[in-house]
Amino acid sequence: MLTERQLLILKAIIDDYITHAEPVGSRSVSKREDIDYSPATIRNEMSDLEELGFLEKPHSSAGRIPSQKGYRYYVDHLLSPKELTSREISDIKSVFRERFSEIEEVIQQSAKILSNLTSYTSIVLGPEVFESTLKQIQIVPISQNSAVAIIVTDTGHVENQTVSLPNGLDVNELEKVVNILNDKLKGVPLVHLRNKLTSEIGRVLEKYIDQYDSVMTLLNQTFLSQQNEKVFFSGKTNILAQPEFNDVERVKRLFNIFEEDALISKLIRSEGKGMTIKIGQENRFEPFDDCTLITATYSVDGKHMGTFGILGPTRMEYPRVIGIMDYLSKDLSKLLTNRYQK
Amino acid sequence: MLTERQLLILKAIIDDYITHAEPVGSRSVSKREDIDYSPATIRNEMSDLEELGFLEKPHSSAGRIPSQKGYRYYVDHLLSPKELTSREISDIKSVFRERFSEIEEVIQQSAKILSNLTSYTSIVLGPEVFESTLKQIQIVPISQNSAVAIIVTDTGHVENQTVSLPNGLDVNELEKVVNILNDKLKGVPLVHLRNKLTSEIGRVLEKYIDQYDSVMTLLNQTFLSQQNEKVFFSGKTNILAQPEFNDVERVKRLFNIFEEDALISKLIRSEGKGMTIKIGQENRFEPFDDCTLITATYSVDGKHMGTFGILGPTRMEYPRVIGIMDYLSKDLSKLLTNRYQK
DNA sequence: ATTTAGCACTCGTTGATGAAGAGTGCTAAC
DNA sequence: GTTAGCACTCTTCATCAACGAGTGCTAAAT
């Protein structure tokens, strides 16, 4: 295990590197107020810490920088989340005080404030629809042969989809269908809609509806509904201010990834509740090898709803960011619960 | 006016610079097959063209590059749109052959194909809602005190908005309101909804509805509907492949602008129909001083619906891009008209 | 009157060289 | 166990010269 002094020095180095982004030398460590050893002593300890894998050298005559293992240790044992300043708290509050017309808007605003406060890039996944249940379904004919199908969930989420209408379908017939659907499907989780359609509703419709086959095709179209969550970014360019991204090639690679919503969604989606911190290669995704991704979740009424994350360099202001993420996670959940609880 | 030979040389230089992105020297011009003069002659002409403002020199011992005026002349007089290759046409066709569930999806796909074909960044404005008319309005209660208001337009566009319900509003009452609205407002252009509400509907509601005041507040909320068009990007990073963006500062500035949807929307929105080409400072927007923005429009049934654009360096492959934009504009309009005509 | 060959000149690019500075690692002294 | 001292390493930065691409001008050729 590490000695008390090693811990002190490791923390000092990481803190310093996090703020200055430059390799830390023995002299500057020994000059810190809380450290009372000569550069030579520090050098010896640094050498040991390097051997243990917590530090590394960019080249032989530079100072040390934290290794991935170093950051991991720092996050797990050394750091304590920083309390938010009253300014930060009031920033968050003031954003949430605005009126929002849609749940997605709240999500987007959260992403924005997160990126503003942290100066990194924030990524927020829209509410995961599949846990919500059907509130109402509506089919509005638009033209001779097309209609818009609208699905409203209990969380106020609205999905809509243009579908093509079977030739010569009677409007009254359509209305009957919609009524039956609303009757039978209210309260059913969205994921089960298709199952339910084939297993139960099919038989009922058969009895009442003339154009059974074409209506079923129509409904299948409707419920094929793409389950893809929306991905919201904010502060994409924030991360460019970090010196580690002073290279166009790097920027290009990163921004290319930003355009792949499905990929991002998969990377961000956290396994469970609470906060996840993935440092460098822990992301198991090569372009993020020198990024840290911190994710947290938000919920409504204790029910998991979605995930939001912060992407920055591994050299991230962990204490502050973790503090903010924690606060925002709770605050956002509170806001949403207030709004959408049953 | 320019002599025949000057035109030939100007075109040669611009063509060369567009493809190679490097100042063009007299020797390389004179080596072209269609030009049969010695470097010295070319040099004299180049000197004249520079004096006339069509060319400029990065520094005294480099070749010439086109000036903004040069590009403008090229676009107006020298260039002929390039026919699409059969490969390009089939690419477009194959994308449009897919099934789309929403009009927005078609728009997004168009943006994607546009950026893919051109290797620049494409920007597409979603359909301009305010010209469409109301097809149906729906208010679905979600919880004790909130509901989702849904507006469907004749073009199949769906807008939804969470509104807070007045305390103790009766569900039947609400239904009555919705029925009246649908009765009175069907076919009214979205822009006029609010007017109509205060001018006519108010009086009608007063007669039938108990909680007149609170219902009016609710409806006002609903129709406050943000008219902001959606902005879709595709291939944001394409433009980074251009050598003129080999500088992180530049990239940062550009991508910052990309995050400002409202700004982009204002820049892109074209004044009228047809194609607009804005070269460099013609954009009247400093960060675009060395970009060219080409916009075209799409329509349904001849009615203007929206705008799409391509952003690239002033050194843009004009003939090809113009050809593609023209084709896509027509094809997209045809597709949408097929789908949403009355 | 054009066109072109020839040549001096300009200016950015590249690569080599060396001094400066930051930091290490080792040894020996405290 | 701690620290002072010092040689050594490696990057950074500025300087300098050689190189080459390209121009502009003059004078000769067509």
XYZ file of C-alpha atoms (C1' of nucleotides) in Angstrom:
744
model
C 0.000 0.000 0.000
C 0.970 3.569 -0.417
C 2.426 5.499 2.463
C 0.819 8.636 3.801
C 3.464 10.741 2.121
C 3.045 9.024 -1.203
C -0.657 9.727 -1.107
C 0.017 13.352 -0.340
C 2.431 13.661 -3.224
C 0.258 11.763 -5.669
C -2.690 13.988 -4.852
C -0.539 17.091 -5.153
C 0.709 16.058 -8.566
C -2.703 15.187 -9.909
C -4.270 18.355 -8.556
C -1.516 20.368 -10.132
C -1.693 18.603 -13.462
C -5.454 18.928 -13.569
C -5.257 22.664 -13.288
C -2.147 23.415 -15.307
C -2.084 20.644 -17.901
C 1.679 20.469 -17.717
C 3.998 17.781 -16.390
C 4.686 18.394 -12.733
C 8.267 18.596 -11.531
C 9.668 17.787 -8.118
C 10.498 21.389 -7.344
C 6.982 22.693 -7.810
C 5.594 19.929 -5.616
C 8.047 20.691 -2.847
C 7.073 24.344 -2.961
C 3.466 23.580 -1.983
C 2.502 24.721 1.485
C 1.244 21.348 2.620
C 4.427 19.600 1.602
C 7.628 20.077 3.524
C 10.195 17.997 1.773
C 13.016 18.896 -0.520
C 12.786 18.309 -4.244
C 15.194 15.415 -3.899
C 12.914 13.562 -1.512
C 9.956 14.214 -3.759
C 11.952 12.903 -6.668
C 12.582 9.648 -4.898
C 8.907 9.238 -4.078
C 7.919 10.159 -7.617
C 10.248 7.541 -8.928
C 8.567 4.970 -6.692
C 5.090 6.120 -7.696
C 6.105 5.730 -11.302
C 7.349 2.241 -10.671
C 3.996 1.439 -9.066
C 2.235 2.674 -12.185
C 0.540 5.775 -10.809
C 2.655 8.266 -12.709
C 4.408 8.404 -15.991
C 6.968 10.530 -17.776
C 6.317 12.081 -21.198
C 10.081 12.039 -21.652
C 13.084 11.700 -19.465
C 13.611 15.343 -18.620
C 10.019 16.400 -18.110
C 8.030 16.210 -14.907
C 5.520 13.462 -14.209
C 1.936 13.181 -15.306
C -0.715 10.916 -13.801
C -1.295 7.593 -15.504
C -4.762 6.171 -16.002
C -4.183 4.067 -12.910
C -3.210 7.254 -11.086
C -6.445 8.978 -11.967
C -8.411 5.912 -11.001
C -6.776 5.827 -7.593
C -7.340 9.546 -7.219
C -11.025 9.208 -8.020
C -11.517 6.184 -5.797
C -9.549 7.213 -2.736
C -8.156 10.706 -2.811
C -10.823 13.040 -3.996
C -13.781 14.499 -2.188
C -16.557 16.043 -4.303
C -16.477 19.776 -4.214
C -19.489 21.557 -2.819
C -21.186 23.702 -5.386
C -20.714 27.416 -5.019
C -23.857 29.374 -4.369
C -23.367 30.884 -7.782
C -23.467 27.462 -9.404
C -26.540 26.473 -7.468
C -28.368 29.610 -8.413
C -27.397 29.061 -12.044
C -29.026 25.675 -12.019
C -32.082 26.878 -10.172
C -32.586 29.780 -12.507
C -32.597 27.531 -15.538
C -35.071 25.152 -14.015
C -37.328 27.978 -13.039
C -38.156 28.673 -16.669
C -41.273 27.238 -18.212
C -40.826 24.307 -20.455
C -43.227 23.098 -23.024
C -41.773 19.644 -23.418
C -39.833 17.193 -21.394
C -37.180 17.214 -24.077
C -36.704 20.882 -23.547
C -35.909 20.309 -19.913
C -33.383 17.710 -20.928
C -31.774 20.033 -23.399
C -31.555 22.828 -20.900
C -29.931 20.481 -18.454
C -27.329 19.583 -21.014
C -26.661 23.225 -21.616
C -26.192 24.173 -18.024
C -24.036 21.145 -17.447
C -21.681 22.090 -20.218
C -21.622 25.701 -19.149
C -20.790 24.936 -15.554
C -18.128 22.387 -16.300
C -16.631 23.755 -19.520
C -16.614 20.267 -20.916
C -18.978 18.660 -23.379
C -22.233 17.349 -22.030
C -24.272 14.592 -23.556
C -27.775 13.794 -22.445
C -29.914 10.881 -23.512
C -33.575 11.664 -23.913
C -36.070 9.835 -21.761
C -36.104 6.121 -22.346
C -39.499 5.674 -23.783
C -39.916 1.968 -23.521
C -40.687 1.938 -19.854
C -43.493 4.433 -20.228
C -47.000 3.306 -20.929
C -49.526 4.300 -23.526
C -51.826 7.128 -22.613
C -53.531 7.692 -25.884
C -53.243 6.841 -29.511
C -54.536 8.926 -32.364
C -54.565 8.556 -36.122
C -55.114 11.716 -38.108
C -55.654 11.382 -41.862
C -53.624 13.916 -43.799
C -54.335 13.120 -47.397
C -55.976 10.458 -49.519
C -53.379 7.916 -48.685
C -51.437 9.066 -45.657
C -52.063 9.742 -42.013
C -50.144 10.696 -38.919
C -50.198 8.259 -36.056
C -49.596 9.854 -32.679
C -48.759 8.069 -29.486
C -48.839 9.871 -26.148
C -47.239 8.286 -23.096
C -47.913 8.717 -19.414
C -44.791 10.805 -19.130
C -46.056 13.295 -21.640
C -43.801 12.052 -24.358
C -45.262 12.268 -27.844
C -44.236 10.124 -30.762
C -45.558 10.604 -34.200
C -45.156 8.812 -37.420
C -46.503 9.231 -40.892
C -48.125 6.072 -42.173
C -49.649 5.271 -45.501
C -53.327 4.499 -45.489
C -54.767 1.403 -47.167
C -56.634 2.301 -50.296
C -60.204 3.308 -49.747
C -60.207 2.875 -46.004
C -63.329 4.377 -44.536
C -62.818 7.193 -42.054
C -65.445 5.782 -39.746
C -63.764 2.461 -39.878
C -60.495 4.098 -38.867
C -62.181 5.813 -35.977
C -63.544 2.516 -34.778
C -60.074 1.048 -34.864
C -58.617 3.895 -32.871
C -61.336 3.582 -30.277
C -60.717 -0.104 -29.846
C -56.998 0.487 -29.549
C -57.416 3.156 -26.922
C -59.744 0.943 -25.021
C -57.514 -2.095 -25.063
C -54.054 -0.595 -24.969
C -54.245 2.204 -22.445
C -51.636 1.628 -19.765
C -49.650 -0.899 -21.760
C -45.891 -0.274 -21.818
C -44.737 0.838 -25.241
C -42.436 -2.125 -25.621
C -45.341 -4.499 -25.437
C -47.575 -2.751 -27.900
C -46.652 -4.907 -30.844
C -47.001 -8.153 -28.931
C -50.343 -7.136 -27.605
C -51.446 -6.181 -31.075
C -50.851 -9.582 -32.549
C -51.848 -11.581 -29.515
C -55.066 -9.891 -28.401
C -56.148 -6.929 -30.399
C -55.991 -8.790 -33.649
C -58.870 -11.038 -32.678
C -61.035 -8.178 -31.476
C -60.478 -6.153 -34.599
C -61.302 -9.115 -36.784
C -64.800 -9.067 -35.376
C -65.553 -5.416 -35.887
C -63.537 -4.314 -38.846
C -64.059 -5.032 -42.501
C -60.643 -4.373 -43.971
C -58.881 -6.394 -41.357
C -55.718 -7.180 -43.283
C -54.880 -3.722 -44.457
C -55.617 -2.239 -41.063
C -53.237 -4.658 -39.443
C -50.518 -3.655 -41.877
C -51.188 -0.058 -40.968
C -50.946 -0.733 -37.252
C -47.812 -2.750 -37.618
C -46.290 0.197 -39.383
C -47.316 2.419 -36.526
C -45.900 0.313 -33.743
C -42.676 -0.343 -35.538
C -41.800 2.922 -33.871
C -38.099 3.429 -33.642
C -37.032 3.101 -30.042
C -33.919 5.118 -30.576
C -33.328 7.585 -27.827
C -32.480 11.070 -28.771
C -29.025 12.300 -27.964
C -28.513 15.912 -27.007
C -25.139 17.562 -26.942
C -24.146 20.826 -25.490
C -20.833 22.594 -25.490
C -19.317 20.437 -28.180
C -16.660 23.033 -28.658
C -15.885 23.436 -24.973
C -13.626 20.467 -25.109
C -11.609 22.145 -27.840
C -10.378 24.662 -25.302
C -8.475 21.849 -23.614
C -4.859 21.818 -24.713
C -5.048 18.093 -25.408
C -7.236 18.894 -28.395
C -4.904 21.294 -30.098
C -4.672 19.089 -33.101
C -7.084 19.120 -35.981
C -6.799 15.405 -36.610
C -7.872 14.679 -33.083
C -10.731 17.137 -33.301
C -11.906 15.594 -36.509
C -11.982 12.127 -35.052
C -13.865 13.284 -31.990
C -16.462 15.265 -33.875
C -17.003 12.434 -36.269
C -17.974 10.335 -33.323
C -20.275 13.061 -32.064
C -22.297 12.634 -35.217
C -22.956 8.967 -34.532
C -25.905 9.190 -32.201
C -26.381 5.462 -31.918
C -22.784 4.939 -30.942
C -22.809 7.723 -28.384
C -26.039 6.424 -26.969
C -24.505 3.027 -26.454
C -21.411 4.474 -24.822
C -23.305 6.728 -22.486
C -26.129 4.498 -21.440
C -25.159 3.518 -17.958
C -25.712 0.062 -16.640
C -27.441 1.039 -13.465
C -28.328 3.982 -11.367
C -25.908 6.369 -9.826
C -22.712 7.798 -11.107
C -20.250 6.037 -13.364
C -16.780 7.303 -14.045
C -14.872 5.868 -16.952
C -11.326 6.986 -17.322
C -9.410 6.654 -20.563
C -9.309 3.115 -21.816
C -11.953 2.106 -19.325
C -14.345 3.403 -21.948
C -13.246 0.535 -24.156
C -13.403 2.847 -27.106
C -10.173 3.896 -28.676
C -11.040 7.509 -29.566
C -11.902 8.091 -25.914
C -8.584 6.709 -24.710
C -7.622 10.034 -23.246
C -11.062 11.183 -22.281
C -13.008 10.662 -19.130
C -16.716 10.095 -19.306
C -18.802 10.619 -16.212
C -22.428 9.604 -16.364
C -25.316 9.939 -13.976
C -28.990 9.189 -14.279
C -32.240 11.013 -13.805
C -35.514 9.514 -12.807
C -39.183 10.246 -12.345
C -40.747 9.046 -9.153
C -37.735 6.849 -8.542
C -38.179 5.182 -11.911
C -35.099 5.364 -14.121
C -35.705 7.685 -17.050
C -32.463 8.558 -18.718
C -28.787 9.247 -18.519
C -26.598 12.273 -18.857
C -22.881 12.508 -19.133
C -19.888 14.759 -19.234
C -17.021 14.187 -21.589
C -13.691 15.800 -20.892
C -10.002 14.994 -20.961
C -8.780 12.398 -18.486
C -7.208 15.412 -16.874
C -10.609 16.480 -15.668
C -11.591 18.599 -12.698
C -13.010 15.557 -10.995
C -14.036 17.040 -7.651
C -16.014 19.855 -9.187
C -17.585 17.845 -11.963
C -18.635 15.056 -9.660
C -20.185 17.565 -7.297
C -22.144 19.171 -10.096
C -23.291 15.907 -11.634
C -24.539 14.686 -8.308
C -26.447 17.844 -7.630
C -27.950 18.038 -11.080
C -29.007 14.424 -11.054
C -31.030 14.984 -7.927
C -32.430 18.321 -8.925
C -33.499 17.204 -12.365
C -35.206 14.130 -10.988
C -37.036 16.268 -8.481
C -38.212 18.638 -11.163
C -39.412 15.883 -13.464
C -41.117 14.004 -10.676
C -42.984 17.103 -9.662
C -44.171 17.506 -13.150
C -45.041 14.023 -14.248
C -45.901 12.078 -11.168
C -49.227 10.352 -11.332
C -14.331 43.574 -70.592
C -12.100 40.576 -70.406
C -10.557 39.152 -73.543
C -11.187 35.600 -74.599
C -7.753 34.623 -73.450
C -8.159 36.224 -70.064
C -11.354 34.280 -69.528
C -9.596 31.096 -70.469
C -6.775 31.771 -68.066
C -9.022 32.914 -65.243
C -11.112 29.770 -65.565
C -7.998 27.622 -65.709
C -6.623 29.171 -62.550
C -9.847 28.858 -60.603
C -10.408 25.292 -61.736
C -6.898 24.423 -60.704
C -7.104 26.159 -57.367
C -10.457 24.545 -56.603
C -9.005 21.115 -56.992
C -5.526 21.582 -55.577
C -5.990 24.300 -52.980
C -2.630 25.762 -53.783
C -1.654 29.032 -55.435
C -1.417 28.547 -59.172
C 1.744 29.554 -60.971
C 2.167 30.634 -64.544
C 4.082 27.536 -65.502
C 1.368 25.108 -64.488
C -1.234 27.123 -66.360
C 0.822 27.128 -69.507
C 1.215 23.366 -69.297
C -2.521 22.793 -69.627
C -3.608 21.226 -72.884
C -6.123 23.881 -73.743
C -3.638 26.675 -73.261
C -0.835 27.235 -75.698
C 1.096 30.171 -74.381
C 4.398 30.430 -72.648
C 4.606 31.075 -68.920
C 5.730 34.615 -69.641
C 2.593 35.439 -71.552
C 0.471 33.890 -68.848
C 2.332 35.955 -66.297
C 1.480 39.143 -68.093
C -2.183 38.195 -68.239
C -2.179 37.153 -64.638
C -0.742 40.455 -63.698
C -3.555 42.179 -65.551
C -6.193 39.944 -63.982
C -4.792 40.808 -60.600
C -4.982 44.492 -61.374
C -8.606 44.015 -62.361
C -9.277 42.393 -59.000
C -9.983 38.842 -60.117
C -6.850 37.318 -58.675
C -4.611 37.940 -55.726
C -1.237 36.898 -54.441
C -0.714 35.379 -50.991
C 2.808 36.769 -51.162
C 5.098 38.030 -53.839
C 6.693 34.770 -54.809
C 3.690 32.513 -54.737
C 1.265 31.846 -57.542
C -2.142 33.499 -57.769
C -5.369 32.569 -56.056
C -8.843 33.716 -57.033
C -10.247 36.702 -55.187
C -13.845 36.845 -54.063
C -14.589 38.879 -57.165
C -12.882 36.168 -59.186
C -15.117 33.470 -57.789
C -18.162 35.622 -58.342
C -17.259 36.122 -61.982
C -16.564 32.422 -62.336
C -19.928 31.494 -60.884
C -21.818 34.066 -62.918
C -20.159 33.668 -66.300
C -17.651 30.895 -66.551
C -19.106 27.826 -64.963
C -21.635 25.369 -66.253
C -23.297 23.054 -63.737
C -21.939 19.578 -63.939
C -24.334 16.814 -64.828
C -24.704 14.303 -62.047
C -23.028 10.975 -62.603
C -25.343 8.033 -62.735
C -23.779 6.924 -59.495
C -24.788 10.156 -57.790
C -28.292 9.928 -59.139
C -28.712 6.381 -57.973
C -27.385 7.370 -54.547
C -30.069 9.978 -54.207
C -32.771 7.708 -55.520
C -31.823 4.907 -53.212
C -32.090 7.129 -50.170
C -35.466 8.430 -51.196
C -36.708 4.953 -51.824
C -36.610 4.135 -48.131
C -39.706 4.439 -46.035
C -39.905 7.449 -43.822
C -42.109 7.817 -40.836
C -41.904 11.576 -40.617
C -41.342 14.479 -42.875
C -38.418 15.484 -40.696
C -36.776 12.197 -41.401
C -36.889 12.875 -45.119
C -35.303 16.232 -44.476
C -32.570 14.717 -42.397
C -31.837 12.086 -44.968
C -31.587 14.761 -47.599
C -29.062 16.610 -45.492
C -27.074 13.454 -45.128
C -26.939 12.609 -48.754
C -26.118 16.167 -49.646
C -23.127 16.213 -47.347
C -22.008 12.805 -48.508
C -22.133 13.682 -52.175
C -20.445 17.031 -51.838
C -18.015 16.393 -48.968
C -18.980 19.709 -47.494
C -21.301 20.481 -44.612
C -24.985 20.518 -45.334
C -27.556 22.435 -43.392
C -31.259 21.917 -43.845
C -34.059 23.940 -42.349
C -37.078 21.944 -41.339
C -40.383 22.725 -42.973
C -41.602 26.201 -42.280
C -44.618 25.485 -40.250
C -46.320 28.827 -40.341
C -47.666 28.413 -43.817
C -49.325 25.121 -43.020
C -52.809 24.973 -41.681
C -54.336 23.246 -38.723
C -55.621 19.741 -39.311
C -56.433 18.748 -35.815
C -55.811 19.773 -32.261
C -55.802 17.453 -29.307
C -55.279 17.916 -25.586
C -54.351 14.819 -23.629
C -54.306 15.066 -19.830
C -51.230 13.451 -18.360
C -51.529 14.075 -14.677
C -53.608 16.070 -12.227
C -52.194 19.328 -13.426
C -50.557 18.806 -16.763
C -51.548 17.850 -20.263
C -49.981 17.536 -23.682
C -51.364 19.708 -26.397
C -50.869 18.308 -29.883
C -51.273 20.162 -33.115
C -51.315 18.349 -36.431
C -50.923 20.279 -39.667
C -52.056 19.544 -43.181
C -48.494 18.647 -44.089
C -48.352 15.950 -41.468
C -46.228 17.984 -39.149
C -46.890 17.389 -35.472
C -46.190 19.870 -32.706
C -46.618 19.065 -29.116
C -46.294 20.994 -25.958
C -46.783 20.232 -22.317
C -49.157 22.676 -20.684
C -50.254 22.993 -17.101
C -53.921 22.424 -16.457
C -56.008 24.890 -14.463
C -56.891 23.482 -11.068
C -59.939 21.309 -11.026
C -60.733 21.584 -14.694
C -63.347 19.030 -15.664
C -62.347 16.490 -18.288
C -65.655 16.851 -20.062
C -65.210 20.546 -20.099
C -61.840 20.095 -21.725
C -63.298 17.818 -24.315
C -65.901 20.388 -25.149
C -63.182 22.981 -25.620
C -61.221 20.748 -27.931
C -64.276 20.015 -29.995
C -65.043 23.668 -30.405
C -61.475 24.388 -31.376
C -61.397 21.670 -33.970
C -64.643 22.882 -35.347
C -63.623 26.491 -35.597
C -59.951 26.300 -36.355
C -59.590 23.523 -38.886
C -57.873 24.890 -41.968
C -56.575 28.009 -40.269
C -52.906 28.737 -40.892
C -50.857 28.218 -37.761
C -49.690 31.812 -37.686
C -53.228 33.004 -37.293
C -54.245 30.659 -34.527
C -53.636 33.112 -31.730
C -55.411 35.954 -33.460
C -58.363 33.796 -34.214
C -58.424 32.629 -30.637
C -58.798 36.075 -29.168
C -60.942 37.497 -31.937
C -63.518 34.766 -32.494
C -63.124 31.670 -30.429
C -63.060 33.564 -27.180
C -66.658 34.650 -27.591
C -67.851 31.188 -28.480
C -66.099 29.598 -25.567
C -67.506 32.152 -23.183
C -70.957 30.853 -23.976
C -70.315 27.176 -23.440
C -67.543 26.936 -20.933
C -67.626 27.533 -17.182
C -64.005 28.164 -16.388
C -63.532 30.587 -19.192
C -60.561 32.480 -17.836
C -58.405 29.567 -16.931
C -59.150 27.811 -20.184
C -58.089 30.860 -22.124
C -54.815 30.942 -20.230
C -54.325 27.326 -21.125
C -54.987 27.911 -24.796
C -52.749 30.910 -24.914
C -50.002 28.729 -23.556
C -50.683 26.208 -26.262
C -50.596 28.585 -29.167
C -47.542 30.385 -27.952
C -45.913 27.596 -29.879
C -42.354 28.427 -30.714
C -42.134 29.024 -34.449
C -38.460 28.208 -34.540
C -37.578 26.002 -37.409
C -35.415 23.055 -36.732
C -31.955 23.081 -38.151
C -30.390 19.852 -39.302
C -26.726 19.480 -39.997
C -24.918 16.725 -41.682
C -21.254 16.232 -42.312
C -20.136 18.887 -39.890
C -16.684 17.387 -39.960
C -16.499 17.146 -43.732
C -15.426 20.712 -43.915
C -12.498 19.954 -41.632
C -10.936 17.934 -44.417
C -10.465 21.178 -46.311
C -6.958 22.524 -45.856
C -8.322 25.972 -45.041
C -9.521 24.557 -41.745
C -6.222 23.196 -40.572
C -6.259 25.448 -37.571
C -7.957 24.658 -34.316
C -8.896 28.271 -33.628
C -10.739 28.433 -36.889
C -12.479 25.153 -36.249
C -13.535 26.286 -32.835
C -15.089 29.449 -34.149
C -16.945 27.615 -36.872
C -18.311 24.908 -34.621
C -19.389 27.447 -32.084
C -21.522 28.973 -34.758
C -22.907 25.580 -35.665
C -24.366 25.369 -32.187
C -26.376 28.525 -32.654
C -29.409 27.216 -34.440
C -31.207 30.526 -34.528
C -28.247 32.264 -36.116
C -27.769 29.558 -38.697
C -31.423 29.589 -39.502
C -31.293 33.309 -40.174
C -28.226 32.963 -42.366
C -29.606 30.122 -44.394
C -33.149 31.170 -44.857
C -33.222 32.324 -48.417
C -35.177 35.294 -49.552
C -36.983 33.650 -52.405
C -37.135 30.514 -54.397
C -34.335 29.075 -56.409
C -30.678 28.899 -55.742
C -28.636 31.469 -53.918
C -24.865 31.532 -53.890
C -23.106 33.638 -51.320
C -19.382 33.845 -51.619
C -17.181 34.956 -48.751
C -18.106 38.363 -47.447
C -21.324 38.281 -49.411
C -22.618 36.329 -46.448
C -22.222 39.487 -44.379
C -21.037 37.372 -41.509
C -17.431 37.563 -40.565
C -16.805 33.914 -39.624
C -18.039 32.947 -43.087
C -15.679 35.354 -44.817
C -13.888 32.520 -46.503
C -16.811 30.204 -46.880
C -19.343 29.897 -49.615
C -22.920 29.137 -48.786
C -25.202 27.798 -51.473
C -28.858 27.486 -50.666
C -31.817 26.082 -52.513
C -35.414 25.509 -51.549
C -37.836 22.652 -51.498
C -41.555 22.878 -51.851
C -44.756 20.897 -51.696
C -47.164 21.372 -54.526
C -45.278 24.453 -55.593
C -45.676 25.983 -52.152
C -42.388 26.964 -50.514
C -41.623 24.677 -47.590
C -38.048 25.059 -46.543
C -34.459 25.686 -47.407
C -31.339 23.629 -47.550
C -27.786 24.719 -47.931
C -24.218 23.675 -48.421
C -21.366 25.291 -46.605
C -17.861 24.912 -47.909
C -14.748 26.963 -48.467
C -14.946 29.733 -51.061
C -12.727 27.374 -52.982
C -15.694 25.156 -53.605
C -16.381 22.725 -56.398
C -19.052 24.999 -57.764
C -20.043 23.126 -60.905
C -20.615 19.864 -59.111
C -22.301 21.300 -56.058
C -24.632 23.456 -58.079
C -25.600 20.481 -60.181
C -26.351 18.394 -57.134
C -28.284 21.106 -55.339
C -30.433 21.687 -58.348
C -31.208 18.041 -58.770
C -31.926 17.472 -55.116
C -34.161 20.484 -54.862
C -36.361 19.147 -57.605
C -36.318 15.557 -56.459
C -37.094 16.368 -52.863
C -39.973 18.601 -53.844
C -41.348 15.871 -56.038
C -41.138 13.329 -53.258
C -42.805 15.568 -50.721
C -45.510 16.639 -53.100
C -46.313 13.034 -53.873
C -46.674 12.370 -50.238
C -48.501 15.373 -48.903
C -50.530 16.752 -51.741
C -54.156 17.171 -50.966
C 2.740 44.407 -81.868
C 2.805 40.096 -79.623
C 5.100 36.582 -77.653
C 8.794 34.514 -75.358
C 13.468 33.510 -73.312
C 16.449 34.840 -69.772
C 17.638 36.392 -65.412
C 17.701 38.838 -61.065
C 14.974 39.098 -57.115
C 11.525 37.866 -53.405
C 9.829 35.132 -50.054
C 8.312 31.000 -47.727
C 10.033 26.323 -46.445
C 13.212 23.111 -44.569
C 16.809 21.428 -41.950
C 20.862 21.969 -39.260
C 23.044 24.022 -35.234
C 23.479 25.562 -30.718
C 22.213 27.808 -26.465
C 18.860 27.871 -22.710
C 16.068 25.802 -19.400
C 13.515 22.417 -16.958
C 13.843 18.255 -14.782
C 15.810 13.853 -13.539
C 18.844 10.382 -11.191
C 22.647 9.357 -8.739
C 26.144 10.033 -5.175
C 27.730 11.625 -1.165
C 27.085 14.300 2.787
C 24.025 15.651 6.674
C 15.829 8.977 6.236
C 16.685 13.377 4.025
C 18.920 16.620 1.180
C 22.551 19.244 -1.514
C 25.115 19.014 -5.597
C 26.000 17.965 -10.151
C 26.212 15.600 -14.496
C 23.122 14.222 -17.908
C 18.870 14.172 -20.910
C 15.651 16.086 -23.650
C 12.641 19.738 -25.415
C 12.117 24.429 -27.028
C 13.402 28.335 -29.460
C 15.952 31.281 -32.276
C 19.238 31.775 -35.973
C 21.071 30.851 -40.438
C 21.794 29.207 -44.836
C 20.389 26.544 -48.754
C 16.615 25.629 -51.747
C 12.945 26.252 -54.762
C 8.820 28.075 -56.588
C 7.303 31.956 -58.674
C 7.362 36.701 -60.149
C 8.525 40.972 -62.925
C 11.226 43.101 -66.055
C 14.100 43.538 -70.179
C 15.471 42.379 -74.438
C 15.215 39.374 -78.237
C 12.330 36.648 -81.500
C 8.280 36.157 -84.297
